[in-house]
Tab-separated table of C-alpha atoms and ligand atoms in Angstrom:
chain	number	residue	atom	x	y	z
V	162	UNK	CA	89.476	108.952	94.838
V	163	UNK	CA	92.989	109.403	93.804
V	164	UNK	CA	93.631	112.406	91.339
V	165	UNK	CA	96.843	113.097	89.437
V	166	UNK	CA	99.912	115.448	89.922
V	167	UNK	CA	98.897	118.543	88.177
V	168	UNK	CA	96.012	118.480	89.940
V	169	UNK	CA	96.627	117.690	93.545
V	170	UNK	CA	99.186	120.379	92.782
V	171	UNK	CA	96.279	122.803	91.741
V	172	UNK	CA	94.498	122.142	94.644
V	173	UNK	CA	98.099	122.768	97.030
V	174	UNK	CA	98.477	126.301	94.723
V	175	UNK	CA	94.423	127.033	95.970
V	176	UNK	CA	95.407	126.377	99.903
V	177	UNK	CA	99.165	128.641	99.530
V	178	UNK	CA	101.028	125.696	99.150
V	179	UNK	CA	104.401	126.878	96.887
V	180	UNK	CA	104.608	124.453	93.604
V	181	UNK	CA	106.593	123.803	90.484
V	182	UNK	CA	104.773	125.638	87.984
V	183	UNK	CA	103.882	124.004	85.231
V	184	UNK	CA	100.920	123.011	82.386
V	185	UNK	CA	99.162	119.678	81.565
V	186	UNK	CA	98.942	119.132	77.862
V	187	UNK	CA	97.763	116.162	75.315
V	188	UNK	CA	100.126	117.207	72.365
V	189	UNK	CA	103.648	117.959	71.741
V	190	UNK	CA	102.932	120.883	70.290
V	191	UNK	CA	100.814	122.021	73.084
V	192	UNK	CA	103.733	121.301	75.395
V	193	UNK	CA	106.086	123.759	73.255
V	194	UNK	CA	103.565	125.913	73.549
V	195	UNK	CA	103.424	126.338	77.391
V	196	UNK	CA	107.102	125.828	77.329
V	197	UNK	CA	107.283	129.244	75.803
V	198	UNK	CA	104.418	130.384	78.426
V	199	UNK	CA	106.710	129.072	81.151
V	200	UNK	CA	110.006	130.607	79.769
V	201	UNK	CA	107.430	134.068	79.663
V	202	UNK	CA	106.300	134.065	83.228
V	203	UNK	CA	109.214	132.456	85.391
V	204	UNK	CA	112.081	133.221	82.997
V	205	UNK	CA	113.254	128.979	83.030
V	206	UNK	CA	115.214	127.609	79.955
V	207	UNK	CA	114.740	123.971	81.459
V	208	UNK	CA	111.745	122.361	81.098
V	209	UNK	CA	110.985	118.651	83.127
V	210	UNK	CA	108.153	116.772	81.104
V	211	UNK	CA	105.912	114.644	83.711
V	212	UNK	CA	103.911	111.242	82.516
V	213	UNK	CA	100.260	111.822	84.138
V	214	UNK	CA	99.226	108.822	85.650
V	215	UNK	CA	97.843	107.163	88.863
V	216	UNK	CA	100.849	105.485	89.940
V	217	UNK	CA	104.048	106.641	91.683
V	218	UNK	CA	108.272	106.057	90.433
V	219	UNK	CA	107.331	107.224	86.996
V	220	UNK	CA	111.010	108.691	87.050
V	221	UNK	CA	112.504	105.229	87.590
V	222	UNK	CA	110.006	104.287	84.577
V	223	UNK	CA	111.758	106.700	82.393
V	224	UNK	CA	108.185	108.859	82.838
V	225	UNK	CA	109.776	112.107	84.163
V	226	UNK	CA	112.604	113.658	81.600
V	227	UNK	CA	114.431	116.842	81.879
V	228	UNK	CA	114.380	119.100	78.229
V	229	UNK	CA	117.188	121.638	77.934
V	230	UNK	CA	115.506	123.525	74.828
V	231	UNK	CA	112.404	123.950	73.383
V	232	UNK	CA	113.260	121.420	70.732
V	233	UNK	CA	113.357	118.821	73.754
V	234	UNK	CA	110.303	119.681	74.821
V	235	UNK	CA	108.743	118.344	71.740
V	236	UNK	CA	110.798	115.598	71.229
V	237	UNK	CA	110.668	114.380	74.935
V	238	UNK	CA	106.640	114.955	75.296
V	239	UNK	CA	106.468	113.087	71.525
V	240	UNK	CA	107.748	110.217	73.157
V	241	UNK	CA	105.839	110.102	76.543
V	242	UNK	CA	102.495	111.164	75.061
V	243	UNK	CA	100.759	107.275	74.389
V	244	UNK	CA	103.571	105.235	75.964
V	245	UNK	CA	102.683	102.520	78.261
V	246	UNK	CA	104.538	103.280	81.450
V	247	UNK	CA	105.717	100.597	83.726
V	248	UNK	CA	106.707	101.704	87.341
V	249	UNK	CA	107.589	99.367	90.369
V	250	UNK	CA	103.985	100.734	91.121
V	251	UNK	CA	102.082	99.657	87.802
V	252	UNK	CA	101.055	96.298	87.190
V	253	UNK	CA	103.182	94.483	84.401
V	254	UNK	CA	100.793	96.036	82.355
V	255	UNK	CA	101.884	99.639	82.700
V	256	UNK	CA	99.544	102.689	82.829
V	257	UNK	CA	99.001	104.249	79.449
V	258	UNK	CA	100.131	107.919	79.134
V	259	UNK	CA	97.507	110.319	78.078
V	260	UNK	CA	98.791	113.721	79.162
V	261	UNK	CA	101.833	115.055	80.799
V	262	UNK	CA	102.762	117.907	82.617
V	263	UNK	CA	105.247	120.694	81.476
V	264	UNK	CA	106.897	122.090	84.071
V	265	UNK	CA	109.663	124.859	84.692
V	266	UNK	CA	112.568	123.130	86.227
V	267	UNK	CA	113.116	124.409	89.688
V	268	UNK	CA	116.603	122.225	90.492
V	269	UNK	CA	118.940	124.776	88.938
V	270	UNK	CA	121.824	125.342	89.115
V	271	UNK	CA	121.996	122.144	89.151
V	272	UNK	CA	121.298	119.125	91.557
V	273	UNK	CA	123.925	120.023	94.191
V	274	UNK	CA	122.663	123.064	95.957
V	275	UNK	CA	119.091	122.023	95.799
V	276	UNK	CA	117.585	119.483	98.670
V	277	UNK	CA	115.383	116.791	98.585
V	278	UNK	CA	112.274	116.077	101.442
V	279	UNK	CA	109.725	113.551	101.905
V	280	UNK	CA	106.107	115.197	103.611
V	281	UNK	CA	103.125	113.440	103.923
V	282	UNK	CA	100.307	113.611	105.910
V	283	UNK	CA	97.773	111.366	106.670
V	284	UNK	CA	94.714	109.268	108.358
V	285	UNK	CA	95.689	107.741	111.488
V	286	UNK	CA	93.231	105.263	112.256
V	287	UNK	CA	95.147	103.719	115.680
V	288	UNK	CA	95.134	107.148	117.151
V	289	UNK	CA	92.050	108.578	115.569
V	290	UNK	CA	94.501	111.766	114.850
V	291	UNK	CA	95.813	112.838	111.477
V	292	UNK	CA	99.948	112.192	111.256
V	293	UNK	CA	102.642	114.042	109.378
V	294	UNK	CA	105.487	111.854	108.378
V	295	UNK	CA	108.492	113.958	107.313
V	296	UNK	CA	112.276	112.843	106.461
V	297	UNK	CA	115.238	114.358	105.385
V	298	UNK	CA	115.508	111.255	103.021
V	299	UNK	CA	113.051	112.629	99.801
V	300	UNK	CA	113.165	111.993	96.440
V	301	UNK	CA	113.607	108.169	96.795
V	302	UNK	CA	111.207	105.621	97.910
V	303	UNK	CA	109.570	106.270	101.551
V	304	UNK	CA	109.215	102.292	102.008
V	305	UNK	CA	113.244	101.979	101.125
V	306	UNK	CA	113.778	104.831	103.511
V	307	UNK	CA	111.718	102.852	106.524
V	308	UNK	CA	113.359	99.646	105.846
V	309	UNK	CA	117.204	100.792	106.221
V	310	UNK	CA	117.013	103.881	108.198
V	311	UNK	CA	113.975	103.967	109.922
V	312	UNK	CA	115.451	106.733	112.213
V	313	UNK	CA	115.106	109.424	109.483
V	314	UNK	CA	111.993	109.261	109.139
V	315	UNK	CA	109.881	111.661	111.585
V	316	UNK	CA	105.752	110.874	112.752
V	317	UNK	CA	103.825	114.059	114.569
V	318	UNK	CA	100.386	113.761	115.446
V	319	UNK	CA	98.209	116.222	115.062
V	320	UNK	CA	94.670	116.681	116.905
V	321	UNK	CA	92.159	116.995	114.281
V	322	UNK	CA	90.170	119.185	116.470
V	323	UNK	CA	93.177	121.827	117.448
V	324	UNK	CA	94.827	121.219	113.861
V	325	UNK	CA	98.653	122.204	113.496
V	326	UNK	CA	100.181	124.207	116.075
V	327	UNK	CA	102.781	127.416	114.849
V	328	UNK	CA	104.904	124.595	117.878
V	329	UNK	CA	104.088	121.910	116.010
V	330	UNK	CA	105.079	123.713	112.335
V	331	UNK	CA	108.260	124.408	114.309
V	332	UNK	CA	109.271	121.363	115.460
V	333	UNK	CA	108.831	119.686	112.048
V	334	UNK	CA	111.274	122.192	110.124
V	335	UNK	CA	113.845	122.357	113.718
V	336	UNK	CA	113.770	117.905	112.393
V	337	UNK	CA	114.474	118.333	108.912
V	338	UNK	CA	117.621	120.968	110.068
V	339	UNK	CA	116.552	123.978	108.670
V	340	UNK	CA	117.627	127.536	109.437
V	341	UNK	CA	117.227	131.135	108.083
V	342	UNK	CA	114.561	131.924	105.535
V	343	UNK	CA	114.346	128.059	104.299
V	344	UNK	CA	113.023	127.263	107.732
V	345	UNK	CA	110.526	129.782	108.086
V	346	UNK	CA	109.114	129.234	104.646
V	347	UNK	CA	109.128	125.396	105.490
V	348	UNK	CA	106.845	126.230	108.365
V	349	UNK	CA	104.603	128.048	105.940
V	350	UNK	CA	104.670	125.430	103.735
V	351	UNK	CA	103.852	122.854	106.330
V	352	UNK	CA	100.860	124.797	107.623
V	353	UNK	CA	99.421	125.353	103.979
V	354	UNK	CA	99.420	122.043	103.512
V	355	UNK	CA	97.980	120.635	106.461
V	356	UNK	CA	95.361	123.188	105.640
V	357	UNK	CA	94.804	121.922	102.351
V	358	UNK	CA	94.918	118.164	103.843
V	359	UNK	CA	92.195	119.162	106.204
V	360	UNK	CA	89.726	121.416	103.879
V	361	UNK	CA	89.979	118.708	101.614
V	362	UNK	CA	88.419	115.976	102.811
V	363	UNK	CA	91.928	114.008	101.925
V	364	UNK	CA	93.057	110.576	104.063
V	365	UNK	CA	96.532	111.207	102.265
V	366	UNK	CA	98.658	114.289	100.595
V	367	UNK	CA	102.246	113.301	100.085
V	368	UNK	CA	104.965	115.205	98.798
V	369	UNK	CA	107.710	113.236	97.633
V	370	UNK	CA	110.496	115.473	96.909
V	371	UNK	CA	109.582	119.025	98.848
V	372	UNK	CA	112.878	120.234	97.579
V	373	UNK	CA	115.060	124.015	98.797
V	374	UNK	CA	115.805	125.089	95.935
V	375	UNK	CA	119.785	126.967	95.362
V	376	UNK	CA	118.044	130.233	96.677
V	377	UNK	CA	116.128	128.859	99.513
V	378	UNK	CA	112.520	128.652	98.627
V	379	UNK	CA	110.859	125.461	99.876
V	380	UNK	CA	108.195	123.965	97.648
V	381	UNK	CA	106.225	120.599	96.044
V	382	UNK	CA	107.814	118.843	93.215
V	383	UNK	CA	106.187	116.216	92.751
V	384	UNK	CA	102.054	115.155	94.787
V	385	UNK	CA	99.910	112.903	95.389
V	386	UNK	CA	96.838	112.547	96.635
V	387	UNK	CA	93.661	110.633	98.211
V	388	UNK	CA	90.311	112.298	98.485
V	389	UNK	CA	87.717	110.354	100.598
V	390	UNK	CA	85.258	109.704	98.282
V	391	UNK	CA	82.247	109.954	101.490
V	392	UNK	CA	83.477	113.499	101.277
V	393	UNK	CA	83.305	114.205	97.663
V	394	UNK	CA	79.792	115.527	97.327
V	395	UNK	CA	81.098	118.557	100.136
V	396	UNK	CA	83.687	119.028	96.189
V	397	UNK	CA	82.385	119.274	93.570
V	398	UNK	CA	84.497	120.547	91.925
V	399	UNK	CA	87.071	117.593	93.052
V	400	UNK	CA	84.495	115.392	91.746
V	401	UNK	CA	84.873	116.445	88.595
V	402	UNK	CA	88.858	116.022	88.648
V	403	UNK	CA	88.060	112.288	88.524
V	404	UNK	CA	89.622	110.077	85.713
V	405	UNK	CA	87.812	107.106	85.037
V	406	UNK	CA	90.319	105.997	82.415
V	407	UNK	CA	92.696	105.391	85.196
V	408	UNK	CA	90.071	103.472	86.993
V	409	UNK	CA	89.125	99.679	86.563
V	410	UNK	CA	86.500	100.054	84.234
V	411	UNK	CA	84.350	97.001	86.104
V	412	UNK	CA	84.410	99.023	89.191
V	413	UNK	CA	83.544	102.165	87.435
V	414	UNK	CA	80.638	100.754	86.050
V	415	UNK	CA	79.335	99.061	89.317
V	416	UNK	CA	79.742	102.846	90.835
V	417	UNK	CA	77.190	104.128	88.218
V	418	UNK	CA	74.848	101.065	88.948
V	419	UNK	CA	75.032	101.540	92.729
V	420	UNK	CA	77.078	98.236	93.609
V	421	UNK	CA	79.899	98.361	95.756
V	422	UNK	CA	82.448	96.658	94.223
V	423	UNK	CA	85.827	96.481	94.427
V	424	UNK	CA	88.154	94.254	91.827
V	425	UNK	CA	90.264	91.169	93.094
V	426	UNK	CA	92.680	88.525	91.457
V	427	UNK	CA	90.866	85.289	92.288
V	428	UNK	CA	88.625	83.165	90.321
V	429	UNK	CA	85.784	83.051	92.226
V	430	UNK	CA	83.209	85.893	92.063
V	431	UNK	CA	80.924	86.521	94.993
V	432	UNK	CA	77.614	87.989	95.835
V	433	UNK	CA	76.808	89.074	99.357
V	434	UNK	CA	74.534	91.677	101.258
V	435	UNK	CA	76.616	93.660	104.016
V	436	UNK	CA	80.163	94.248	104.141
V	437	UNK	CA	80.789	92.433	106.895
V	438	UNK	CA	79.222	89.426	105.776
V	439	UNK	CA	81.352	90.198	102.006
V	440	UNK	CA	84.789	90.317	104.118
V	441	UNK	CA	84.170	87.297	105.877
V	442	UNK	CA	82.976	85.279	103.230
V	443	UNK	CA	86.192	86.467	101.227
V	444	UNK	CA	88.297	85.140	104.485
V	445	UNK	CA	86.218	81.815	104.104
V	446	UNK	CA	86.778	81.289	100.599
V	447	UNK	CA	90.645	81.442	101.218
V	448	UNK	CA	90.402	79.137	103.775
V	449	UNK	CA	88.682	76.382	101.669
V	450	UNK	CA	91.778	77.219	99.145
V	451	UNK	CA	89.915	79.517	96.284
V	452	UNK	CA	90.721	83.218	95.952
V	453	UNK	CA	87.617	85.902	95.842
V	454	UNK	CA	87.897	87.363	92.455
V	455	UNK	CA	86.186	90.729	94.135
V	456	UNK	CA	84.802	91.941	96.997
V	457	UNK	CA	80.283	92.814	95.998
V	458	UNK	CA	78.051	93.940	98.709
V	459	UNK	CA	74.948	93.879	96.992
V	460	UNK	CA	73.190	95.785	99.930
V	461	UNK	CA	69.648	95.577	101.306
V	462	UNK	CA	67.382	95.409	98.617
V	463	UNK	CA	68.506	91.599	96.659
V	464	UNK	CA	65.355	91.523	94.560
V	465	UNK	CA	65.999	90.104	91.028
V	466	UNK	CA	66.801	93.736	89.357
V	467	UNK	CA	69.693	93.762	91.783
V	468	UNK	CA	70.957	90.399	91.421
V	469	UNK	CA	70.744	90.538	87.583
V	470	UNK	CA	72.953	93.630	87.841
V	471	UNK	CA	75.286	91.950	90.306
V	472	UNK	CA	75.654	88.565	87.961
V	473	UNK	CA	76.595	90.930	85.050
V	474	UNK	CA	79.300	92.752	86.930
V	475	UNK	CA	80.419	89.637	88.328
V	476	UNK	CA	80.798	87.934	84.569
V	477	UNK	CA	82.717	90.865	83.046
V	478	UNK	CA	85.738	89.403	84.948
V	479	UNK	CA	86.545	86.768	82.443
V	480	UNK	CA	88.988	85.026	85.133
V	481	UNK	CA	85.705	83.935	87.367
V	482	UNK	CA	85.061	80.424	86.913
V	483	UNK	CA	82.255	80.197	90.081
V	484	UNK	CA	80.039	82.286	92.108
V	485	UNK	CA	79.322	81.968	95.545
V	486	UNK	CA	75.731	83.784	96.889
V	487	UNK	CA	75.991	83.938	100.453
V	488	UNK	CA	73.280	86.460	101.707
V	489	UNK	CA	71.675	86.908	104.563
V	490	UNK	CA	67.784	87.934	104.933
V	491	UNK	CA	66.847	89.737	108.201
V	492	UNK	CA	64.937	92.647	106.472
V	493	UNK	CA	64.579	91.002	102.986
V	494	UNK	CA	63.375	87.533	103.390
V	495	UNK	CA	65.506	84.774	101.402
V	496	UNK	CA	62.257	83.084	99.639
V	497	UNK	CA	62.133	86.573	98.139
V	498	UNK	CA	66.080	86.511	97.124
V	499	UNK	CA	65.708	83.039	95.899
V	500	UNK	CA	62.984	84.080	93.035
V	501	UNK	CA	65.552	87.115	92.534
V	502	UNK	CA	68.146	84.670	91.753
V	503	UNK	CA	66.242	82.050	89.889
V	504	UNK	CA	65.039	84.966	87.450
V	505	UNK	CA	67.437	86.985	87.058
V	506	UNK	CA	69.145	83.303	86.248
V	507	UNK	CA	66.819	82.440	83.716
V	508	UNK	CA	66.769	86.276	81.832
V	509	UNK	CA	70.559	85.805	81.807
V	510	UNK	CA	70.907	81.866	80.612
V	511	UNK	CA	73.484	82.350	77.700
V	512	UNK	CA	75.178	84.914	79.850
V	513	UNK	CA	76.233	83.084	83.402
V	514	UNK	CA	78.265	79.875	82.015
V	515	UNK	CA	79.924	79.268	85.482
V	516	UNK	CA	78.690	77.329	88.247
V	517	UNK	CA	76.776	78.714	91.300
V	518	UNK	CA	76.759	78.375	95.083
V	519	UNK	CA	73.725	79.615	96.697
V	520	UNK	CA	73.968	80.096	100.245
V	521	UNK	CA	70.751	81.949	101.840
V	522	UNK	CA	70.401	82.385	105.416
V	523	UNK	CA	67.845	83.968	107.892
V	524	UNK	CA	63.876	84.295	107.321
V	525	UNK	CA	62.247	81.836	105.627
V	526	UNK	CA	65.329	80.136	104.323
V	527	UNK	CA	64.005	76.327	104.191
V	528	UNK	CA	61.565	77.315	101.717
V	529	UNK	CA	64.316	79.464	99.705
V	530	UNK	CA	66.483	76.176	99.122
V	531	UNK	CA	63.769	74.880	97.886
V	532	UNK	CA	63.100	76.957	95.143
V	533	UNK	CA	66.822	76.886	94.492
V	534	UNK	CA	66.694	73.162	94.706
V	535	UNK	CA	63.630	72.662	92.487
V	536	UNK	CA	64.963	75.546	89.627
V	537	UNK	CA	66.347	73.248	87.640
V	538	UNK	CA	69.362	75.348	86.931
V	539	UNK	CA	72.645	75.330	87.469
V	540	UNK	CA	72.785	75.440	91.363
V	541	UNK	CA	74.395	73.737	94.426
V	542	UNK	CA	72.643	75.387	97.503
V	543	UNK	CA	74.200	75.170	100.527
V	544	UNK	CA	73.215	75.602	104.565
V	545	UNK	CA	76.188	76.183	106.053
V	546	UNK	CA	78.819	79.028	105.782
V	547	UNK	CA	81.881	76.214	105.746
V	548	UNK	CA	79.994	73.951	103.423
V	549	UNK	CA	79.067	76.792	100.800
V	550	UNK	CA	83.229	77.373	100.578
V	551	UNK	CA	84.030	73.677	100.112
V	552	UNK	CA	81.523	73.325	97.415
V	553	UNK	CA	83.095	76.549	95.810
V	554	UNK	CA	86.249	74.069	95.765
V	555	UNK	CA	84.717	71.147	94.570
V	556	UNK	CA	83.582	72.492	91.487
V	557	UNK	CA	86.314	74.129	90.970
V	558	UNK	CA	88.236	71.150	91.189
V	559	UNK	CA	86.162	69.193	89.254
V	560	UNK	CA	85.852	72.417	86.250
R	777	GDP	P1	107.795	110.013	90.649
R	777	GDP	O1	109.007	109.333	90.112
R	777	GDP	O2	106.538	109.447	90.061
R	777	GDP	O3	107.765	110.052	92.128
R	777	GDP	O4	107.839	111.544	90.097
R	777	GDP	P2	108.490	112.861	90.732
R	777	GDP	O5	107.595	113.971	90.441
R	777	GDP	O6	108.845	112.657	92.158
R	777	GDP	O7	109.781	113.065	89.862
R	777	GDP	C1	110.811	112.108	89.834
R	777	GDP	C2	112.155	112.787	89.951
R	777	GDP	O8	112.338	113.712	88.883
R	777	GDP	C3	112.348	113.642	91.190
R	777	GDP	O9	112.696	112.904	92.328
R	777	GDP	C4	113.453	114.541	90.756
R	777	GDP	O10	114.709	113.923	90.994
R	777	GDP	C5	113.243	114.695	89.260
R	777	GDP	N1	112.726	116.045	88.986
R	777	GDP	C6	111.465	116.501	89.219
R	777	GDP	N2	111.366	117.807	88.902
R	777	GDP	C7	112.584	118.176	88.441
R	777	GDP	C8	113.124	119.398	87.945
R	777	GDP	O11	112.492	120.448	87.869
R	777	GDP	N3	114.442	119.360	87.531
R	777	GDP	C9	115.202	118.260	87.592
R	777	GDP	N4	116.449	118.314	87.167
R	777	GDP	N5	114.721	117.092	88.061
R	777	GDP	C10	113.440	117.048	88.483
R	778	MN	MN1	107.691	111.468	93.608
């Protein structure tokens, strides 16, 4: 679960981590109003008005504007409040704007004195450690930084077990040439947020700037952050951080049915029991020249409650023009899954205007192509794994 700025920055603030202060509002007058709160508790005359939304370079989108006076304030937070905001990391689409965040601007006196870092730290899966990735290069695109200059950018890993060593805290501000009071409160701020990395249940926090300000203090402009949903029920209160209106609302859905479900850009809309099973019929369908139009594990139980659910998930993507079934009974037999299908079928005949590839393998599956066969609806049933993907083709071809 991803969450937005303000609040992966809340959740740095709970663990020590130093942050821009700042307030999410929905209004422009609600933004003058903690404008004035801000001017009250940290004595700042700049404000810098942040879009709020799941997706990264909102500056470049014109998302992230600095307001000199209170007058600013209004009239910049006016103007973001309901935009649609394209980034290079939105879809053409853009992401529309909700709230934004009013924060005290913490690059005086000006951009000169004040430096910008990258931090992240993260899941690594090849080493089965966490990683911090650091770089003197923040503020700009990591990816840009890897691509030309590869050699600024710094990977530690850290045992999980052990966790971050005062050495290791060391090391990391000694890299990013720090000295004097900056470098011990970067190895405070490096340790905090591990920490908060760790007692979060998080496969990702990244800072992108950590900035020294003029007068030395090292903290997080900007965050961003991944929560591993598994872990969510240990947070509660994280749970309750989620957005769903920056969610696709199809997988959102499927999450309250109990379908995992994940959105794709294909055409062709598939049903499968087992993840495994789900990835490599997605492979297959690729290979016969279709693209999956999601990824749908139905799970263990495919009786007809289940499939009917999965067939109206699978239709509220208007791009899917055919579904492929491909399940395989071990513990549920297919004869059973067959009746599923050919009922849930018939309860949803104005519904499911596509055509469907049935594809049921395992116990008792000669007499479940039979009652596919002998439904009299709109079926092609298939034996084999290669066969079911070429017949996806052919009617698609043929559509
Ligand atoms: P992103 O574009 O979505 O990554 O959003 P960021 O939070 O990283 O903000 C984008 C840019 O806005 C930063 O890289 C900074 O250059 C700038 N910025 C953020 N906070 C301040 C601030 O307090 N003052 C000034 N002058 N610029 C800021
Ligand atoms: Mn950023």
């Amino acid at each position: 679960m991803n969450l937005h700025e303000f609040q992966a920055k809340e959740i740095l603030n709970g663990f020590g981590v130093r942050i821009q202060r700042g307030y999410v509002v929905s209004t422009a007058n609600d933004a003058v109003e903690k404008a004035k709160d801000l001017n009250r508790e940290t004595g700042t005359n700049f404000f810098i008005i942040k879009a709020q939304v799941h997706a990264g370079g909102r500056g470049k989108g014109g998302g992230v504007k600095l307001a000199k006076s209170i007058e600013d304030v209004y009239e910049i937070s006016q103007k973001i409040i309901g935009m649609n905001l394209i980034t290079p990391q939105t879809s053409e689409k853009g992401k529309k704007v909700h709230q934004v965040l009013v924060a005290e601007d913490v690059y005086y006196p000006g951009n000169s004195e004040v430096e910008e870092y990258y931090i992240s730290v993260l899941l690594n899966r090849t080493t089965s450690k966490n990683m911090i990735m650091y770089s003197t290069e923040g503020g700009m695109d990591i990816e840009t930084v890897a691509e030309n200059t590869p050699d600024l950018i710094h990977t530690l890993d850290v045992c999980p077990i052990e966790g971050l060593t005062d050495l290791n805290a060391q090391e990391i501000a000694l890299n990013l040439k720090l000295n004097g009071n900056a470098k011990n409160e970067m190895i405070d701020f490096v340790k905090a947020l591990y920490k908060a990395y760790d007692k979060s249940d998080s496969s990702l926090f990244e800072i992108n700037p950590v900035i020294k300000t003029s007068d030395d203090k090292i903290l997080a402009v900007d965050a961003k952050v991944s929560i591993d949903d598994n872990a969510l029920f240990r947070h509660p209160d994280y749970a309750e951080m989620r957005d769903v209106r920056e969610e696709n609302p199809i997988e959102v859905e499927a999450k309250e049915v109990g379908l995992n479900y994940v959105d794709l850009e294909g055409n062709v809309g598939c049903m499968v029991n087992g993840a495994g099973l789900a990835m490599a019929t997605m492979d297959l369908i690729k290979q016969a020249g279709g693209e999956p139009a999601n990824f749908l594990d139905v799970g263990g139980t495919a009786d007809s409650e289940r499939v009917e659910t999965a067939f109206r998930i699978i239709m509220k993507d208007p791009d899917v023009k055919a579904i492929l079934i491909n399940i395989f009974g071990g513990i549920v037999r297919c004869d059973r899954v067959a009746n599923g299908i050919v009922d849930a079928c018939k309860n949803m005949k104005d519904e499911i205007s596509v055509p469907i590839i049935v594809r049921l393998e395992g116990t008792n599956s000669k007499i479940a192509k039979d009652i596919i066969d002998s439904s009299g609806l709109n079926f092609h049933s298939a034996v084999e794994f290669k066969e079911a993907a070429d017949k996806v083709q052919k009617v698609l071809d043929t559509a």
